[in-house]
């Protein structure tokens, strides 16, 4: 179930979600508000994770696809179809490495 967040709640929750993802992926994360994962091997690729304040979502672009994660109060996380941001990034990274 998607929970509607206020502007302030979105800023706090999206910052927390990106910080959690950064901690999980350090030293791969940059420090500019958008998380860029760059792969040189086995082939060049970029995953981009960025907050989209107007719609209160975190957007992920990876492997020629886009994902829009909304805040889910019951999970206490940004998620899409029950998959949280860290879970999605881990899954996408594993898929990329397995198929590249």
PDB file of N, CA and C in Angstrom, residues 10 14 17-18 33-36 47-62 65-70 78-80 85 88-89 92:
ATOM      1  N   UNK A  10       8.756  13.562   2.376  1.00  0.00           N
ATOM      2  CA  UNK A  10       9.428  12.993   1.222  1.00  0.00           C
ATOM      3  C   UNK A  10      10.918  13.306   1.256  1.00  0.00           C
ATOM      4  N   UNK A  14      13.387  10.240   1.432  1.00  0.00           N
ATOM      5  CA  UNK A  14      14.216   9.957   0.256  1.00  0.00           C
ATOM      6  C   UNK A  14      15.697  10.130   0.598  1.00  0.00           C
ATOM      7  N   UNK A  17      16.660   7.009   2.441  1.00  0.00           N
ATOM      8  CA  UNK A  17      16.748   5.855   1.547  1.00  0.00           C
ATOM      9  C   UNK A  17      18.031   5.891   0.725  1.00  0.00           C
ATOM     10  N   UNK A  18      18.381   7.071   0.209  1.00  0.00           N
ATOM     11  CA  UNK A  18      19.604   7.179  -0.580  1.00  0.00           C
ATOM     12  C   UNK A  18      20.842   6.997   0.298  1.00  0.00           C
ATOM     13  N   UNK A  33      23.690  13.725  -4.245  1.00  0.00           N
ATOM     14  CA  UNK A  33      22.244  13.639  -4.212  1.00  0.00           C
ATOM     15  C   UNK A  33      21.685  12.598  -5.156  1.00  0.00           C
ATOM     16  N   UNK A  34      22.391  12.320  -6.227  1.00  0.00           N
ATOM     17  CA  UNK A  34      22.032  11.261  -7.149  1.00  0.00           C
ATOM     18  C   UNK A  34      23.068  10.165  -7.007  1.00  0.00           C
ATOM     19  N   UNK A  35      22.597   8.956  -6.922  1.00  0.00           N
ATOM     20  CA  UNK A  35      23.492   7.815  -6.797  1.00  0.00           C
ATOM     21  C   UNK A  35      23.766   7.282  -8.190  1.00  0.00           C
ATOM     22  N   UNK A  36      25.025   7.299  -8.596  1.00  0.00           N
ATOM     23  CA  UNK A  36      25.442   6.766  -9.893  1.00  0.00           C
ATOM     24  C   UNK A  36      26.315   5.551  -9.656  1.00  0.00           C
ATOM     25  N   UNK A  47      23.886   2.772 -13.600  1.00  0.00           N
ATOM     26  CA  UNK A  47      22.608   2.779 -12.902  1.00  0.00           C
ATOM     27  C   UNK A  47      22.510   4.153 -12.243  1.00  0.00           C
ATOM     28  N   UNK A  48      21.374   4.815 -12.387  1.00  0.00           N
ATOM     29  CA  UNK A  48      21.164   6.126 -11.784  1.00  0.00           C
ATOM     30  C   UNK A  48      19.973   6.039 -10.837  1.00  0.00           C
ATOM     31  N   UNK A  49      20.181   6.519  -9.614  1.00  0.00           N
ATOM     32  CA  UNK A  49      19.125   6.537  -8.602  1.00  0.00           C
ATOM     33  C   UNK A  49      18.979   7.975  -8.146  1.00  0.00           C
ATOM     34  N   UNK A  50      17.769   8.533  -8.313  1.00  0.00           N
ATOM     35  CA  UNK A  50      17.591   9.928  -7.951  1.00  0.00           C
ATOM     36  C   UNK A  50      16.198  10.171  -7.382  1.00  0.00           C
ATOM     37  N   UNK A  51      16.110  11.100  -6.422  1.00  0.00           N
ATOM     38  CA  UNK A  51      14.803  11.455  -5.888  1.00  0.00           C
ATOM     39  C   UNK A  51      14.061  12.354  -6.872  1.00  0.00           C
ATOM     40  N   UNK A  52      12.759  12.182  -6.978  1.00  0.00           N
ATOM     41  CA  UNK A  52      11.919  13.040  -7.809  1.00  0.00           C
ATOM     42  C   UNK A  52      10.872  13.652  -6.883  1.00  0.00           C
ATOM     43  N   UNK A  53      11.186  14.833  -6.364  1.00  0.00           N
ATOM     44  CA  UNK A  53      10.344  15.476  -5.357  1.00  0.00           C
ATOM     45  C   UNK A  53       8.929  15.792  -5.836  1.00  0.00           C
ATOM     46  N   UNK A  54       8.720  16.281  -7.071  1.00  0.00           N
ATOM     47  CA  UNK A  54       7.352  16.617  -7.470  1.00  0.00           C
ATOM     48  C   UNK A  54       6.373  15.448  -7.355  1.00  0.00           C
ATOM     49  N   UNK A  55       6.825  14.236  -7.588  1.00  0.00           N
ATOM     50  CA  UNK A  55       5.934  13.075  -7.502  1.00  0.00           C
ATOM     51  C   UNK A  55       6.224  12.219  -6.264  1.00  0.00           C
ATOM     52  N   UNK A  56       7.184  12.662  -5.455  1.00  0.00           N
ATOM     53  CA  UNK A  56       7.546  11.990  -4.206  1.00  0.00           C
ATOM     54  C   UNK A  56       7.902  10.516  -4.425  1.00  0.00           C
ATOM     55  N   UNK A  57       8.792  10.299  -5.374  1.00  0.00           N
ATOM     56  CA  UNK A  57       9.265   8.961  -5.679  1.00  0.00           C
ATOM     57  C   UNK A  57      10.784   8.979  -5.825  1.00  0.00           C
ATOM     58  N   UNK A  58      11.365   7.825  -5.726  1.00  0.00           N
ATOM     59  CA  UNK A  58      12.769   7.646  -6.092  1.00  0.00           C
ATOM     60  C   UNK A  58      12.758   6.883  -7.401  1.00  0.00           C
ATOM     61  N   UNK A  59      13.475   7.426  -8.382  1.00  0.00           N
ATOM     62  CA  UNK A  59      13.519   6.815  -9.707  1.00  0.00           C
ATOM     63  C   UNK A  59      14.843   6.121  -9.905  1.00  0.00           C
ATOM     64  N   UNK A  60      14.787   4.941 -10.481  1.00  0.00           N
ATOM     65  CA  UNK A  60      15.976   4.155 -10.795  1.00  0.00           C
ATOM     66  C   UNK A  60      15.973   3.914 -12.295  1.00  0.00           C
ATOM     67  N   UNK A  61      17.101   4.195 -12.918  1.00  0.00           N
ATOM     68  CA  UNK A  61      17.302   3.886 -14.326  1.00  0.00           C
ATOM     69  C   UNK A  61      18.447   2.888 -14.405  1.00  0.00           C
ATOM     70  N   UNK A  62      18.138   1.710 -14.965  1.00  0.00           N
ATOM     71  CA  UNK A  62      19.157   0.657 -15.034  1.00  0.00           C
ATOM     72  C   UNK A  62      18.819  -0.308 -16.151  1.00  0.00           C
ATOM     73  N   UNK A  65      15.883   0.346 -18.504  1.00  0.00           N
ATOM     74  CA  UNK A  65      14.552   0.348 -17.906  1.00  0.00           C
ATOM     75  C   UNK A  65      14.483   1.394 -16.821  1.00  0.00           C
ATOM     76  N   UNK A  66      13.267   1.846 -16.541  1.00  0.00           N
ATOM     77  CA  UNK A  66      13.043   2.796 -15.470  1.00  0.00           C
ATOM     78  C   UNK A  66      12.131   2.201 -14.412  1.00  0.00           C
ATOM     79  N   UNK A  67      12.391   2.546 -13.171  1.00  0.00           N
ATOM     80  CA  UNK A  67      11.605   2.061 -12.042  1.00  0.00           C
ATOM     81  C   UNK A  67      11.264   3.258 -11.167  1.00  0.00           C
ATOM     82  N   UNK A  68      10.022   3.333 -10.709  1.00  0.00           N
ATOM     83  CA  UNK A  68       9.567   4.442  -9.875  1.00  0.00           C
ATOM     84  C   UNK A  68       9.095   3.875  -8.543  1.00  0.00           C
ATOM     85  N   UNK A  69       9.851   4.150  -7.499  1.00  0.00           N
ATOM     86  CA  UNK A  69       9.561   3.604  -6.184  1.00  0.00           C
ATOM     87  C   UNK A  69       8.855   4.644  -5.330  1.00  0.00           C
ATOM     88  N   UNK A  70       7.754   4.271  -4.738  1.00  0.00           N
ATOM     89  CA  UNK A  70       6.982   5.142  -3.861  1.00  0.00           C
ATOM     90  C   UNK A  70       7.201   4.724  -2.409  1.00  0.00           C
ATOM     91  N   UNK A  78      11.079   3.075   0.525  1.00  0.00           N
ATOM     92  CA  UNK A  78      10.649   3.257  -0.858  1.00  0.00           C
ATOM     93  C   UNK A  78      10.685   1.882  -1.505  1.00  0.00           C
ATOM     94  N   UNK A  79       9.590   1.524  -2.187  1.00  0.00           N
ATOM     95  CA  UNK A  79       9.499   0.179  -2.747  1.00  0.00           C
ATOM     96  C   UNK A  79       8.648   0.189  -4.009  1.00  0.00           C
ATOM     97  N   UNK A  80       8.823  -0.850  -4.798  1.00  0.00           N
ATOM     98  CA  UNK A  80       8.022  -1.099  -5.992  1.00  0.00           C
ATOM     99  C   UNK A  80       7.650  -2.573  -5.974  1.00  0.00           C
ATOM    100  N   UNK A  85      14.256  -0.331  -2.193  1.00  0.00           N
ATOM    101  CA  UNK A  85      15.355   0.218  -2.987  1.00  0.00           C
ATOM    102  C   UNK A  85      16.638  -0.606  -2.858  1.00  0.00           C
ATOM    103  N   UNK A  88      16.188  -3.879  -4.682  1.00  0.00           N
ATOM    104  CA  UNK A  88      16.162  -3.703  -6.132  1.00  0.00           C
ATOM    105  C   UNK A  88      17.564  -3.489  -6.677  1.00  0.00           C
ATOM    106  N   UNK A  89      18.344  -2.639  -6.017  1.00  0.00           N
ATOM    107  CA  UNK A  89      19.700  -2.379  -6.505  1.00  0.00           C
ATOM    108  C   UNK A  89      20.555  -3.641  -6.460  1.00  0.00           C
ATOM    109  N   UNK A  92      19.236  -5.908  -9.388  1.00  0.00           N
ATOM    110  CA  UNK A  92      19.635  -5.402 -10.698  1.00  0.00           C
ATOM    111  C   UNK A  92      21.137  -5.570 -10.934  1.00  0.00           C
TER     112      UNK A  92
END
